[in-house]
Backbone as a chain_set.jsonl record, in Angstrom:
{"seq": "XXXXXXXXXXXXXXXXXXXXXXXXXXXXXXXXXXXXXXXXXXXXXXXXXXXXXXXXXXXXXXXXXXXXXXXXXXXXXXXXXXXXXXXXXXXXXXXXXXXXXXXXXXXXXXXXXXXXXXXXXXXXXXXXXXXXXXXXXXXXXXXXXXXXXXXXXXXXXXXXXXXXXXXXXXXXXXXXXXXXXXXX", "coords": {"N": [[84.642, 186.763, -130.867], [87.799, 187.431, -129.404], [90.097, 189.775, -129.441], [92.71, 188.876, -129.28], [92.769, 186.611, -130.036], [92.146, 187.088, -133.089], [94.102, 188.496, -133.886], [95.763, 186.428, -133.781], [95.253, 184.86, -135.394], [95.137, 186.124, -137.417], [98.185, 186.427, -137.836], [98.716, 183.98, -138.543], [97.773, 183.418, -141.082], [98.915, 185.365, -141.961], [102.229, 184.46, -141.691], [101.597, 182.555, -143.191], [101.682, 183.092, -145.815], [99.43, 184.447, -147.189], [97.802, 186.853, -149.085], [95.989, 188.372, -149.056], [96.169, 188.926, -146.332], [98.199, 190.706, -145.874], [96.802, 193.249, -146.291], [94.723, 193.188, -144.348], [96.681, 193.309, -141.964], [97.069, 196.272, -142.427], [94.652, 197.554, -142.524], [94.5, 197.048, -139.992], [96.165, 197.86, -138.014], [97.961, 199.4, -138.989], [96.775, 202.196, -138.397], [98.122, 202.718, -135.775], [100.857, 202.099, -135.953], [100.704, 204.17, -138.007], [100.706, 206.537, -136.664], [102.773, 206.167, -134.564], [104.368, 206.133, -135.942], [104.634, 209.134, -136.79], [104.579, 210.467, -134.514], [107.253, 209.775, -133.674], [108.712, 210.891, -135.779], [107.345, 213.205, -136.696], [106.656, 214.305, -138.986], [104.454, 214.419, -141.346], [104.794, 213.123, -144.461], [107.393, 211.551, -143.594], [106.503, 209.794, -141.824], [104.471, 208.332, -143.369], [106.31, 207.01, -145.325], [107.848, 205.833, -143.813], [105.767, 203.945, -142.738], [104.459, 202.534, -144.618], [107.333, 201.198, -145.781], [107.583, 199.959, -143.34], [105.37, 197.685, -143.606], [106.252, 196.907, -145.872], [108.722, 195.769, -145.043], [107.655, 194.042, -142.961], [106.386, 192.081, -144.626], [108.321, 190.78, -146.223], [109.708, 189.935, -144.448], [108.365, 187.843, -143.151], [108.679, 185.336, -142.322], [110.504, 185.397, -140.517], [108.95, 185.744, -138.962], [107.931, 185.157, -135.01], [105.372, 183.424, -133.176], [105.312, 182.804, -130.828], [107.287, 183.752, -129.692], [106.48, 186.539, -129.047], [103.408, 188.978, -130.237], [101.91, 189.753, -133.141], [101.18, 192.308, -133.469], [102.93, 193.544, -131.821], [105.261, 193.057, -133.047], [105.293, 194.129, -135.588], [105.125, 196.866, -134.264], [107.797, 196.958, -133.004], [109.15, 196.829, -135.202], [108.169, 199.337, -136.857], [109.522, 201.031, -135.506], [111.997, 200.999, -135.344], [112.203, 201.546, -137.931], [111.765, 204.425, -137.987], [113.161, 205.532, -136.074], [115.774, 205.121, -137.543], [115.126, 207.035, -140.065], [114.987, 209.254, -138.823], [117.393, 209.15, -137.786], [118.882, 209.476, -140.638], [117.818, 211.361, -141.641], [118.2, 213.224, -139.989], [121.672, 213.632, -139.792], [121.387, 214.543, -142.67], [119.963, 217.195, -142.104], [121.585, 218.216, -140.423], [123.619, 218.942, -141.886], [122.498, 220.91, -143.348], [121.638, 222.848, -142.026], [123.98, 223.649, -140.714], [124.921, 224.756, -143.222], [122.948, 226.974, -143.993], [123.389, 228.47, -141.144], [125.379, 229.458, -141.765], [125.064, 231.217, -143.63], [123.013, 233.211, -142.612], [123.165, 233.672, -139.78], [121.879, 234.725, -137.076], [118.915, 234.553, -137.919], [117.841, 232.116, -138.731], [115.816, 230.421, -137.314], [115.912, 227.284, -135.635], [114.607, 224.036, -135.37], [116.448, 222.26, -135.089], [117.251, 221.824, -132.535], [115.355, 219.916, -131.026], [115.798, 217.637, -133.089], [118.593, 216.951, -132.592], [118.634, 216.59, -130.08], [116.727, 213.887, -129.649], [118.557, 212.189, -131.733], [120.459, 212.256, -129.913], [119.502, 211.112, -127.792], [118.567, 208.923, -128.772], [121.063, 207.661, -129.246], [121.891, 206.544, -126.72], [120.059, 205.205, -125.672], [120.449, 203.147, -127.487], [122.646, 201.541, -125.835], [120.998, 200.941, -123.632], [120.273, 197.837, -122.151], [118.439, 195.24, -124.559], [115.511, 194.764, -123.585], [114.743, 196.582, -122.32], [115.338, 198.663, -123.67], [113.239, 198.246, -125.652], [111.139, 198.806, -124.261], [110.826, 201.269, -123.019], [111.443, 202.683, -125.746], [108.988, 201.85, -126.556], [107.098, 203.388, -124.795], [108.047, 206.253, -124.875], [108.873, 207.154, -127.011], [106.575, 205.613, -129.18], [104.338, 206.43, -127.518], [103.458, 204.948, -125.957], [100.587, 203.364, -123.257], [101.629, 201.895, -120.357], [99.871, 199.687, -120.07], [99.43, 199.483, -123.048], [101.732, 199.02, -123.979], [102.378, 196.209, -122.057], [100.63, 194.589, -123.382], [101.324, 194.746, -126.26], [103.811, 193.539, -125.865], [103.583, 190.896, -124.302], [104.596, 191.165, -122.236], [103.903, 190.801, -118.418], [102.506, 193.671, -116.527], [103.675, 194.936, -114.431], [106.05, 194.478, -114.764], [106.959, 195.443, -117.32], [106.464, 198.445, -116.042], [108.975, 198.182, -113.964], [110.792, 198.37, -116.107], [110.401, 200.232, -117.626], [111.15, 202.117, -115.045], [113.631, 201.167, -114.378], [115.242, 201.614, -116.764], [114.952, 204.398, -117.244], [116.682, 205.042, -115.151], [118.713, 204.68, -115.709], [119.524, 205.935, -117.975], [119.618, 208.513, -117.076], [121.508, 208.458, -114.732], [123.631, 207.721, -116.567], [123.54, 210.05, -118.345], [124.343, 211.823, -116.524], [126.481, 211.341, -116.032], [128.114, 211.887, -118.55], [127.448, 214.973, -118.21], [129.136, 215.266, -116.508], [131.37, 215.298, -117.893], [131.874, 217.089, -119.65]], "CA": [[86.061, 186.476, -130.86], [88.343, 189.039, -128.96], [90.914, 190.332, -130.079], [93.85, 188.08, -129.071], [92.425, 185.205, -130.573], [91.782, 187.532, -134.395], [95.531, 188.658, -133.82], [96.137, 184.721, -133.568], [94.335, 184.221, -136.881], [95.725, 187.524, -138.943], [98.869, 186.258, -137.683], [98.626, 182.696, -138.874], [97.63, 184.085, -142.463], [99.994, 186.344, -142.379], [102.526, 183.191, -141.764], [101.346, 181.39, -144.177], [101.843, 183.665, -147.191], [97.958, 184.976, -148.092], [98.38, 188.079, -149.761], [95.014, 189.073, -148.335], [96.775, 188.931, -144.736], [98.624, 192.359, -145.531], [95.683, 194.297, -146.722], [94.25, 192.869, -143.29], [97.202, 193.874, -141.093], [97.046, 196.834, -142.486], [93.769, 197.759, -141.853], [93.818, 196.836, -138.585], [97.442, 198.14, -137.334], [98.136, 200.642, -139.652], [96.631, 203.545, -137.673], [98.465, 202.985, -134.248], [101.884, 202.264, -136.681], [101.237, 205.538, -138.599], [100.767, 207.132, -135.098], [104.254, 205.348, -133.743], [105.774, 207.42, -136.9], [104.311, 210.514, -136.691], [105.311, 210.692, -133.053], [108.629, 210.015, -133.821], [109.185, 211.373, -136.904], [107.079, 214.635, -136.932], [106.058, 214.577, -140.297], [103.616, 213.493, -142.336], [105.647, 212.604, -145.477], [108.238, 210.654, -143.615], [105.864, 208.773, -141.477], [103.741, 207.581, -144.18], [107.312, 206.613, -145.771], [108.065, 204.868, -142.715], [104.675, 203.173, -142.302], [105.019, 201.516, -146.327], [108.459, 200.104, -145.549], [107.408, 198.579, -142.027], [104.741, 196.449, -144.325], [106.849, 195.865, -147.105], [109.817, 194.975, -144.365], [107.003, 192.928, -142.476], [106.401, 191.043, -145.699], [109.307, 190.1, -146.427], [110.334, 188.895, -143.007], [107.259, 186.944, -142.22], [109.22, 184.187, -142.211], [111.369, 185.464, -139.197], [107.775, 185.952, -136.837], [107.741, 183.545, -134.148], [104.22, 183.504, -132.789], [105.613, 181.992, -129.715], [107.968, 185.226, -128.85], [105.928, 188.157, -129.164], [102.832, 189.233, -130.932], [101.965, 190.583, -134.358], [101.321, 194.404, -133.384], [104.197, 194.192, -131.144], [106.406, 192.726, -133.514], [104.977, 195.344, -136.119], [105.25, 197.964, -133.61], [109.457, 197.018, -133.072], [109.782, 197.737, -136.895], [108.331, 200.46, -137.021], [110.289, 201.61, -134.687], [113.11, 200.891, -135.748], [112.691, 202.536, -139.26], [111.26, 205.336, -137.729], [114.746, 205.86, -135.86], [116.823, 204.901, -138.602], [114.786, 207.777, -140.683], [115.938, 210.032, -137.729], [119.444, 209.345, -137.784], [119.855, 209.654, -141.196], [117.258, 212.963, -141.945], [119.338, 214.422, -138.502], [122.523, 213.971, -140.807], [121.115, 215.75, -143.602], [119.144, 218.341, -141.582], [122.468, 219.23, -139.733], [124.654, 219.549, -142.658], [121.524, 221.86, -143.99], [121.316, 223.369, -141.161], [125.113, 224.378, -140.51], [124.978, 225.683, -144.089], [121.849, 227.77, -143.686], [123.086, 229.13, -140.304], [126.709, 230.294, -142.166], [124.46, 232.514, -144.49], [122.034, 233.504, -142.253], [123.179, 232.934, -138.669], [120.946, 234.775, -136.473], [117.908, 235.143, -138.644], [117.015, 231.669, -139.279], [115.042, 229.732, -136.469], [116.12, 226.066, -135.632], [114.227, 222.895, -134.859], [117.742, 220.902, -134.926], [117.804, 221.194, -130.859], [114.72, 218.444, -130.86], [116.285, 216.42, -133.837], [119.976, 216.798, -131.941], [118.022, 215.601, -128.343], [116.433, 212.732, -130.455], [119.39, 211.463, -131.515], [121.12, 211.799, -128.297], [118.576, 209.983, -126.357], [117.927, 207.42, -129.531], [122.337, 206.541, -129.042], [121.602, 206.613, -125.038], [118.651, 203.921, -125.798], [121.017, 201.891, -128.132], [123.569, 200.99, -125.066], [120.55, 199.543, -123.026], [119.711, 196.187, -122.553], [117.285, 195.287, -124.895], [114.268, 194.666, -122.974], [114.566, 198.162, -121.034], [115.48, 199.865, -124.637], [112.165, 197.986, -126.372], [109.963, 198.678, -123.136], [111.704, 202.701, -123.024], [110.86, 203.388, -126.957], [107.755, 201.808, -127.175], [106.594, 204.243, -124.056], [108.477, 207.421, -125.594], [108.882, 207.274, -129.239], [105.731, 205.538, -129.892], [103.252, 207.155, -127.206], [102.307, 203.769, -125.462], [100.879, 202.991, -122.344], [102.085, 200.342, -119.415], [99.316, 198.364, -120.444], [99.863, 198.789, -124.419], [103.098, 197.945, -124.021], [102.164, 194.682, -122.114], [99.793, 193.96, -124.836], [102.138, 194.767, -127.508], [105.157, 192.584, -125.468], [103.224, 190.139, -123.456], [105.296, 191.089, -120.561], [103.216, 191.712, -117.457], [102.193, 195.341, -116.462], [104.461, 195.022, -113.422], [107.359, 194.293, -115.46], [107.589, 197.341, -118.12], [106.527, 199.742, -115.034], [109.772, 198.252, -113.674], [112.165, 198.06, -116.936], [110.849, 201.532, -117.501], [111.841, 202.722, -114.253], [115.096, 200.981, -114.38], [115.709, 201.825, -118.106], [115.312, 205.675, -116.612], [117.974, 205.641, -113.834], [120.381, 203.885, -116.136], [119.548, 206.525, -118.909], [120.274, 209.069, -116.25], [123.033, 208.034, -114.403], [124.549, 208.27, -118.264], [123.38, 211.793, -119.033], [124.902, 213.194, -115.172], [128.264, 210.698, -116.223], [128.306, 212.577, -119.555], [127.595, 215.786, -118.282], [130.049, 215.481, -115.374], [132.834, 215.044, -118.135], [131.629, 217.99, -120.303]], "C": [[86.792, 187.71, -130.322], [89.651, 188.869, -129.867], [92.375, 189.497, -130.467], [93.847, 187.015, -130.119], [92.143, 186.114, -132.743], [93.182, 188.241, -134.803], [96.064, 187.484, -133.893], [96.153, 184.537, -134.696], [94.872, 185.253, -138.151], [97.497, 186.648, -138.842], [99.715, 184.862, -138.552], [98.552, 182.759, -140.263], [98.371, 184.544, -142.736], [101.387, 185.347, -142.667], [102.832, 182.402, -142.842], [101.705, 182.116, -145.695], [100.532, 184.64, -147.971], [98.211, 186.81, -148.442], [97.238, 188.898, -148.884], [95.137, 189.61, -146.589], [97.253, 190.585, -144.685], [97.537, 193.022, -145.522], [95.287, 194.38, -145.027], [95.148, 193.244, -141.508], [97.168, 195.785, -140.579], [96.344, 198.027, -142.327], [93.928, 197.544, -140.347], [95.202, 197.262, -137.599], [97.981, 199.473, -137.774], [97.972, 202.238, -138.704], [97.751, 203.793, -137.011], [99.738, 203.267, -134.747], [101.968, 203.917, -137.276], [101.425, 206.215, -137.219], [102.222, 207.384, -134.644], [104.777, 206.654, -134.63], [105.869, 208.646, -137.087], [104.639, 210.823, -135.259], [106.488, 210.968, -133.192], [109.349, 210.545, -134.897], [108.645, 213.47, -137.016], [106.583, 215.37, -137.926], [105.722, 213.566, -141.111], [104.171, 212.59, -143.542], [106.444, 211.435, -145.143], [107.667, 209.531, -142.682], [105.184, 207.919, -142.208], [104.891, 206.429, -145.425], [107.806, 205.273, -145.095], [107.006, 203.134, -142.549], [104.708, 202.118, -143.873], [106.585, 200.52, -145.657], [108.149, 199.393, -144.679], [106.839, 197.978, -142.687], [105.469, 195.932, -145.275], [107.809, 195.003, -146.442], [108.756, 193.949, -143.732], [107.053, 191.709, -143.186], [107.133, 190.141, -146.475], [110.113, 189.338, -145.382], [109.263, 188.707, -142.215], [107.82, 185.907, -141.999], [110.287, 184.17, -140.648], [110.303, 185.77, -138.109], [107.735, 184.948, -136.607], [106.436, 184.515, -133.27], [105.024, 183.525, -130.864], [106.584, 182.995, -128.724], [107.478, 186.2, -128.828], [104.619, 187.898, -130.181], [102.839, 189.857, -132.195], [102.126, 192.067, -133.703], [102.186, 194.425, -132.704], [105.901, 193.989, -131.973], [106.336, 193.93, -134.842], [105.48, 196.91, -135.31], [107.218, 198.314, -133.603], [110.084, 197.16, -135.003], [109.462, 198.869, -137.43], [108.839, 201.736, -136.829], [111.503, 202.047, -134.675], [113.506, 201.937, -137.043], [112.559, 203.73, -139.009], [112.562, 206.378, -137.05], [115.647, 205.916, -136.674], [116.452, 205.962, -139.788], [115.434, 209.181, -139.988], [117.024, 210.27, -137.706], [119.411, 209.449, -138.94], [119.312, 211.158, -142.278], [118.0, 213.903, -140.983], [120.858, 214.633, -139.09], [122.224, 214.949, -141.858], [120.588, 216.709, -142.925], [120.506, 219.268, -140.759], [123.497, 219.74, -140.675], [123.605, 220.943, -143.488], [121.88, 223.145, -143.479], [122.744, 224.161, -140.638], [125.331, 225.493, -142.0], [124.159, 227.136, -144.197], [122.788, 228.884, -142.284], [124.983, 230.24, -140.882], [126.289, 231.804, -142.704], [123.86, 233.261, -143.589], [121.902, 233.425, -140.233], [122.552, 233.229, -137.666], [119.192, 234.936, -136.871], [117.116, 233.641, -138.628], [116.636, 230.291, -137.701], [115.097, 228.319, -136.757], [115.492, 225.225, -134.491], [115.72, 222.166, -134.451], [117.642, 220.409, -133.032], [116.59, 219.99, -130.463], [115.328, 217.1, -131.519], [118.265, 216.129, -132.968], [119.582, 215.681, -130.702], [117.652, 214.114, -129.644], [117.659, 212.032, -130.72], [119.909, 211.255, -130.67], [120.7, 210.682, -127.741], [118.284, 208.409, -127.398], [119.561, 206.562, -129.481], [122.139, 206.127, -127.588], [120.783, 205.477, -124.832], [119.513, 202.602, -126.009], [121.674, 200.851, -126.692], [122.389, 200.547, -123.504], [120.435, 198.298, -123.134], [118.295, 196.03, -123.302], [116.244, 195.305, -124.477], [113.976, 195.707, -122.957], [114.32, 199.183, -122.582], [113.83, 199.23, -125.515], [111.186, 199.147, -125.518], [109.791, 200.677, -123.339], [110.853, 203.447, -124.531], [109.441, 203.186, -126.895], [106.93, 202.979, -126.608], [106.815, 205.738, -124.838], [108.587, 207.906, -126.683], [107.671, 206.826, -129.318], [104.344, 205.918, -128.669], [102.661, 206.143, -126.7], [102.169, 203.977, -124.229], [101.324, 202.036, -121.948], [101.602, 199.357, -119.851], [99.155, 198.01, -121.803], [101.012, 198.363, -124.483], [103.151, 196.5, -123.948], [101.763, 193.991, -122.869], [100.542, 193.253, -125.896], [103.189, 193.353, -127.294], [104.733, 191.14, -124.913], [104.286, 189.967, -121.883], [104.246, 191.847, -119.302], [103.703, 193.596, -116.987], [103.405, 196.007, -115.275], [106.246, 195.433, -113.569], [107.312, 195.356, -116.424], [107.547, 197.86, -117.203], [108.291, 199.137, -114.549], [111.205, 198.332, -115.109], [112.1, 199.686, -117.497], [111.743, 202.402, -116.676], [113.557, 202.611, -114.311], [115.832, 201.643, -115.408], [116.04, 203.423, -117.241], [116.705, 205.735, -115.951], [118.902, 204.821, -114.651], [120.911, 205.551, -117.235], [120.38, 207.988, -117.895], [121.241, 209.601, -115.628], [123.832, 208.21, -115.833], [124.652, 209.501, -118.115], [124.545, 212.606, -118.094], [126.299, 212.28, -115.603], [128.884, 211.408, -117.013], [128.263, 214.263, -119.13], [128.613, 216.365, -117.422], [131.642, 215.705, -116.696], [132.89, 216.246, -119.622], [131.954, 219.32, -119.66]], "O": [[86.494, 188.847, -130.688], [89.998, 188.038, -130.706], [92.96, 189.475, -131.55], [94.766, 186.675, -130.864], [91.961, 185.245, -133.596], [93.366, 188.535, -135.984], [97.257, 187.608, -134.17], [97.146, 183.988, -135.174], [94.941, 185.107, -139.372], [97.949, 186.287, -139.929], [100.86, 184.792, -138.999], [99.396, 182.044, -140.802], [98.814, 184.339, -143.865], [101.751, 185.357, -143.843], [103.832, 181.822, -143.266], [101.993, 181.377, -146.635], [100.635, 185.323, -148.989], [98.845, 187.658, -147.814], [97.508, 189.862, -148.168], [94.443, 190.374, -145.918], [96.902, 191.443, -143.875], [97.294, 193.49, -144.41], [95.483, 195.433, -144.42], [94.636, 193.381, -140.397], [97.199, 196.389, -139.507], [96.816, 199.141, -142.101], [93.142, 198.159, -139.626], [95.165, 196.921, -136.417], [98.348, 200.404, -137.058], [98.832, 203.085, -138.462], [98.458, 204.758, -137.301], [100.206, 204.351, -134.398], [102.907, 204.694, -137.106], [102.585, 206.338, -136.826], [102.74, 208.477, -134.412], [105.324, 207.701, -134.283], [106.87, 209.26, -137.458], [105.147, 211.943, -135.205], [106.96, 212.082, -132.962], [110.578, 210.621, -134.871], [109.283, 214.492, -137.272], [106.197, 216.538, -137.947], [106.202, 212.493, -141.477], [103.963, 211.376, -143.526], [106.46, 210.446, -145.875], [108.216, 208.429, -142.687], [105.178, 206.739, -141.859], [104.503, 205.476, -146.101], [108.056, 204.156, -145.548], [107.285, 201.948, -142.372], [105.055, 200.937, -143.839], [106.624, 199.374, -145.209], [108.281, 198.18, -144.844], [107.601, 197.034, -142.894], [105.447, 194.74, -145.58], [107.982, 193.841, -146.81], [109.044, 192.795, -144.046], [107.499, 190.632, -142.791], [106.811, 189.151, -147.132], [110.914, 188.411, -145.496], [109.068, 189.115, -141.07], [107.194, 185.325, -141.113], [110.653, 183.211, -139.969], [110.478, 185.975, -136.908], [107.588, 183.952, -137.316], [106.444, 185.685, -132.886], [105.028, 184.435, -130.035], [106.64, 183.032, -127.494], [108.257, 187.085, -128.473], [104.6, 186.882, -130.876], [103.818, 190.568, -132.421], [103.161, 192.713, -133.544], [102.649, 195.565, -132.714], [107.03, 194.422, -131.74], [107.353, 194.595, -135.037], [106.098, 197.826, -135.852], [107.809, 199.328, -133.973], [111.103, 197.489, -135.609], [110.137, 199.451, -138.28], [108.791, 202.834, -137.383], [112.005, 203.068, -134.207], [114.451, 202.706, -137.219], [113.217, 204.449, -139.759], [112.845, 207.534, -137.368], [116.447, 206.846, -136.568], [117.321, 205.982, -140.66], [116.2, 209.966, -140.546], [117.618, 211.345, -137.624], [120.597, 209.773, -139.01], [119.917, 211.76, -143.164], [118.311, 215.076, -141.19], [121.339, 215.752, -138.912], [122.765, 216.054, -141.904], [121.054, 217.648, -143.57], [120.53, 220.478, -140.534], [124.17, 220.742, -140.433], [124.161, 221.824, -144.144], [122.26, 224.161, -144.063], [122.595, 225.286, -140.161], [125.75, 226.65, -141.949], [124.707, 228.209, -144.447], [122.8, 230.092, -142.521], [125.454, 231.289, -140.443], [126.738, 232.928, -142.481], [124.268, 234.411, -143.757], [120.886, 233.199, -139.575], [122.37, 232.252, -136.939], [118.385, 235.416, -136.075], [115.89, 233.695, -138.532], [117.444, 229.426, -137.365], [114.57, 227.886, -137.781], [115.61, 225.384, -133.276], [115.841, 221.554, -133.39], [117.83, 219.337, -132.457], [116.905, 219.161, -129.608], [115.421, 215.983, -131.008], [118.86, 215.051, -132.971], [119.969, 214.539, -130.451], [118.523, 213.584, -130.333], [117.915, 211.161, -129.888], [120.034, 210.075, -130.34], [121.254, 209.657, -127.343], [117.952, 207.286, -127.018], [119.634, 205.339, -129.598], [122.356, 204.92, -127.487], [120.866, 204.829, -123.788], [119.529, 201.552, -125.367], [121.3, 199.693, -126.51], [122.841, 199.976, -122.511], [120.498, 197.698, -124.207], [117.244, 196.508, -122.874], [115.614, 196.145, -125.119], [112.942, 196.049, -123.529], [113.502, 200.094, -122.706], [113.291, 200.184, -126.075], [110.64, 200.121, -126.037], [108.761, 201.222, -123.738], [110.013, 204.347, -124.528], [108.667, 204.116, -127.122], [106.185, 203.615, -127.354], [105.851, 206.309, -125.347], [108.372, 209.03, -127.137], [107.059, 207.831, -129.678], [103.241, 205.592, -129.106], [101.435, 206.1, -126.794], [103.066, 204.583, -123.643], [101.569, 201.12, -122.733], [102.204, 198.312, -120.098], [98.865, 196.863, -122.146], [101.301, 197.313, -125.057], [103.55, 195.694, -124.788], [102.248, 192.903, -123.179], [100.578, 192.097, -126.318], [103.373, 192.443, -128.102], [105.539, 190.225, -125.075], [104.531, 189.139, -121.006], [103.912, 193.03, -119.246], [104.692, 194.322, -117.096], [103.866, 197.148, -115.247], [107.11, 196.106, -113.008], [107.848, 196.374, -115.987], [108.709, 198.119, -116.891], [109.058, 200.007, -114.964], [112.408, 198.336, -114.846], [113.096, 200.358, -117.765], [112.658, 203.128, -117.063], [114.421, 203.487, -114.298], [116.899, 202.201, -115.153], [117.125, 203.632, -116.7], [117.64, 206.455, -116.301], [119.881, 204.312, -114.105], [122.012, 206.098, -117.296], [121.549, 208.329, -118.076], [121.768, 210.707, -115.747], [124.734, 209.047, -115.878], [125.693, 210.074, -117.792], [125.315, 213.502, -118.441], [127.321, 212.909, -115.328], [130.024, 211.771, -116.723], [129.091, 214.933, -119.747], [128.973, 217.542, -117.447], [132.723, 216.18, -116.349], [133.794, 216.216, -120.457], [131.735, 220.369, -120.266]]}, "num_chains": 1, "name": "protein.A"}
């Protein structure tokens, strides 16, 4: 049985309610998910934070997978994604009010990450105001470390099509940054 067809069948279980379905997603998705969050997150603690809620959020909105629009690991993959950002924006809040306090006391002495978690957010509001497709196709590549052809996997959109919604997604993202920096 390949793979498609045992993604068909976890899927279908999963669906249906079997409790044994999570254990089974989890095993078998889990890694690439913790992966996604540790990419985008950076730390262990809040990825493994991340990676719990995407299953518990899975589990509770099995009822909103449609087989018929997307796959399990890709529909897994867009929640993890999601929390994984939404952990971002709201640890980049606390980390900057930390982080302005810290630098009052201490202002050349103490060595700041913020300019990755600052870019991160930037580029994660810069994402928001694509069109979805381009902003799915965009994160899954950048935030979660996929290739062209996991993407397709993940999306079932041919290989042809992310290489182009990447590209496009780029020169839109772009064109923003030089609009924004023209008015800075």
């Amino acid at each position: 049985m390949d793979s498609s067809e045992e993604d068909a069948q976890l899927a279908a279980i999963f669906i249906a309610g079997e409790q044994g379905a999570l254990r089974l997603m989890y095993d078998r998705y889990g890694p690439l998910l913790y992966r996604i969050a540790l990419s985008t997150l950076g730390s262990t603690p809040d990825a493994e934070d991340v990676l719990q809620e995407t299953f518990v959020s899975a589990w509770r909105g099995r009822s909103t997978f449609d087989p018929a629009a997307g796959s399990l690991p890709g529909w897994l993959v867009g929640i993890v994604r999601r929390r994984a950002i939404d952990q971002l924006r709201s640890g980049g809040r606390q980390r900057r009010a930390w982080q302005a306090v810290v630098q009052e006391f201490t202002p050349e002495e103490v060595p700041s990450n913020m300019d990755s978690v600052v870019e991160r957010t930037l580029v994660s509001d810069e994402l928001s105001r694509l069109p979805q497709t381009q902003r799915r196709v965009l994160e899954m590549a950048f935030y979660d470390g996929l290739t062209h052809t996991q993407i397709s996997a993940a999306t079932g959109l041919p290989v042809g099509t992310v290489k182009s919604h990447v590209r496009r997604g780029l020169l839109r993202l772009r064109q923003r940054w030089e609009e924004d920096s023209a008015l800075v």
